[in-house]
XYZ file of C-alpha atoms in Angstrom:
121
model
C 104.515 100.724 115.981
C 106.549 97.772 114.771
C 106.548 96.281 111.282
C 107.645 92.991 109.731
C 108.183 92.598 106.007
C 108.155 89.559 103.722
C 108.252 89.293 99.935
C 107.044 86.480 97.694
C 107.412 85.712 94.009
C 104.510 84.394 91.925
C 103.528 83.819 88.316
C 99.931 84.890 88.987
C 98.955 88.046 87.121
C 97.895 91.175 88.997
C 94.197 90.489 88.345
C 94.489 86.998 89.839
C 96.410 88.367 92.831
C 93.644 90.933 93.436
C 90.961 88.230 93.368
C 92.838 85.874 95.692
C 93.639 88.602 98.214
C 90.110 90.051 98.164
C 88.763 86.616 99.044
C 91.451 85.919 101.667
C 90.973 89.257 103.442
C 87.214 88.790 103.777
C 85.595 91.738 105.546
C 88.798 93.729 106.049
C 88.666 97.447 105.226
C 90.766 98.100 102.121
C 92.313 101.504 101.413
C 94.901 103.067 99.134
C 98.498 103.383 100.221
C 99.818 106.914 100.541
C 103.247 107.612 99.079
C 105.714 110.424 99.349
C 106.458 112.015 95.963
C 109.997 110.607 96.140
C 108.971 107.031 97.037
C 109.234 104.317 94.422
C 105.624 103.297 93.916
C 104.517 99.699 93.330
C 102.430 98.688 90.328
C 99.591 97.861 92.732
C 99.259 98.333 96.468
C 96.801 98.711 99.317
C 96.388 98.663 103.072
C 93.994 96.286 104.843
C 92.672 96.591 108.389
C 90.516 94.042 110.154
C 88.831 94.475 113.530
C 89.529 91.847 116.170
C 86.876 89.884 118.048
C 87.869 91.228 121.477
C 89.033 94.711 120.523
C 92.000 96.030 118.689
C 92.689 95.363 115.047
C 95.134 93.868 112.572
C 96.710 95.874 109.757
C 98.853 95.013 106.756
C 100.214 96.762 103.715
C 100.522 94.898 100.427
C 102.489 96.022 97.397
C 102.863 94.196 94.085
C 105.485 94.844 91.430
C 105.311 93.349 87.941
C 108.775 91.966 87.114
C 108.445 90.500 83.612
C 107.058 86.973 83.945
C 106.782 87.228 87.732
C 105.135 89.448 90.288
C 106.769 90.280 93.607
C 104.255 90.612 96.423
C 105.447 92.449 99.517
C 103.579 92.173 102.814
C 104.153 94.461 105.786
C 102.526 93.355 109.056
C 101.984 96.335 111.360
C 101.283 96.551 115.069
C 102.503 96.454 118.623
C 103.404 93.532 120.854
C 101.365 92.445 123.850
C 103.120 94.645 126.418
C 102.767 97.832 124.366
C 99.128 97.004 123.616
C 98.388 96.402 127.317
C 100.060 99.693 128.216
C 98.074 101.734 125.679
C 94.830 99.774 125.914
C 94.297 96.728 123.699
C 90.937 97.938 122.392
C 92.484 100.929 120.634
C 95.602 99.294 119.267
C 96.902 97.268 116.345
C 98.085 93.753 117.145
C 101.340 92.660 115.503
C 100.466 88.984 116.086
C 97.024 89.537 114.538
C 98.650 91.283 111.580
C 101.060 88.350 111.153
C 98.030 86.031 111.008
C 96.432 88.244 108.351
C 99.627 87.979 106.267
C 99.712 84.190 106.818
C 96.078 83.873 105.684
C 96.890 85.879 102.550
C 99.994 83.819 101.786
C 98.110 80.531 102.272
C 95.449 81.697 99.798
C 98.136 82.664 97.281
C 99.816 79.250 97.715
C 96.513 77.529 96.924
C 96.335 79.559 93.689
C 100.049 79.187 92.844
C 101.850 76.175 94.315
C 105.148 77.661 93.090
C 104.795 80.767 95.310
C 108.253 81.416 96.748
C 109.475 83.455 99.720
C 112.256 85.710 98.412
C 112.758 88.164 101.240
């Protein structure tokens, strides 16, 4: 499975970030992230998975770190490309392009709440 990461900086507080993302992710299934005991854990994080209309699903991980007056929001889009999905059966796979769209939807919602949202990585 492939992954693509992006990180944004915002002045929204963690409560506001939760509200915006809950609304943006709609009916996605939300679950806790699992960490190794040696991993550096974020202040807040979750995984979201959303079923596609024609089979397959989209999946992202979100982690938020409180850095003084700013919060850094990391998104990880997960999934396989079209060829790998076709090979394994699209109905039982995670779409990287669908996951990218889920990240984009989340980022757009955050931009509406904080026009100063900035891509930092």
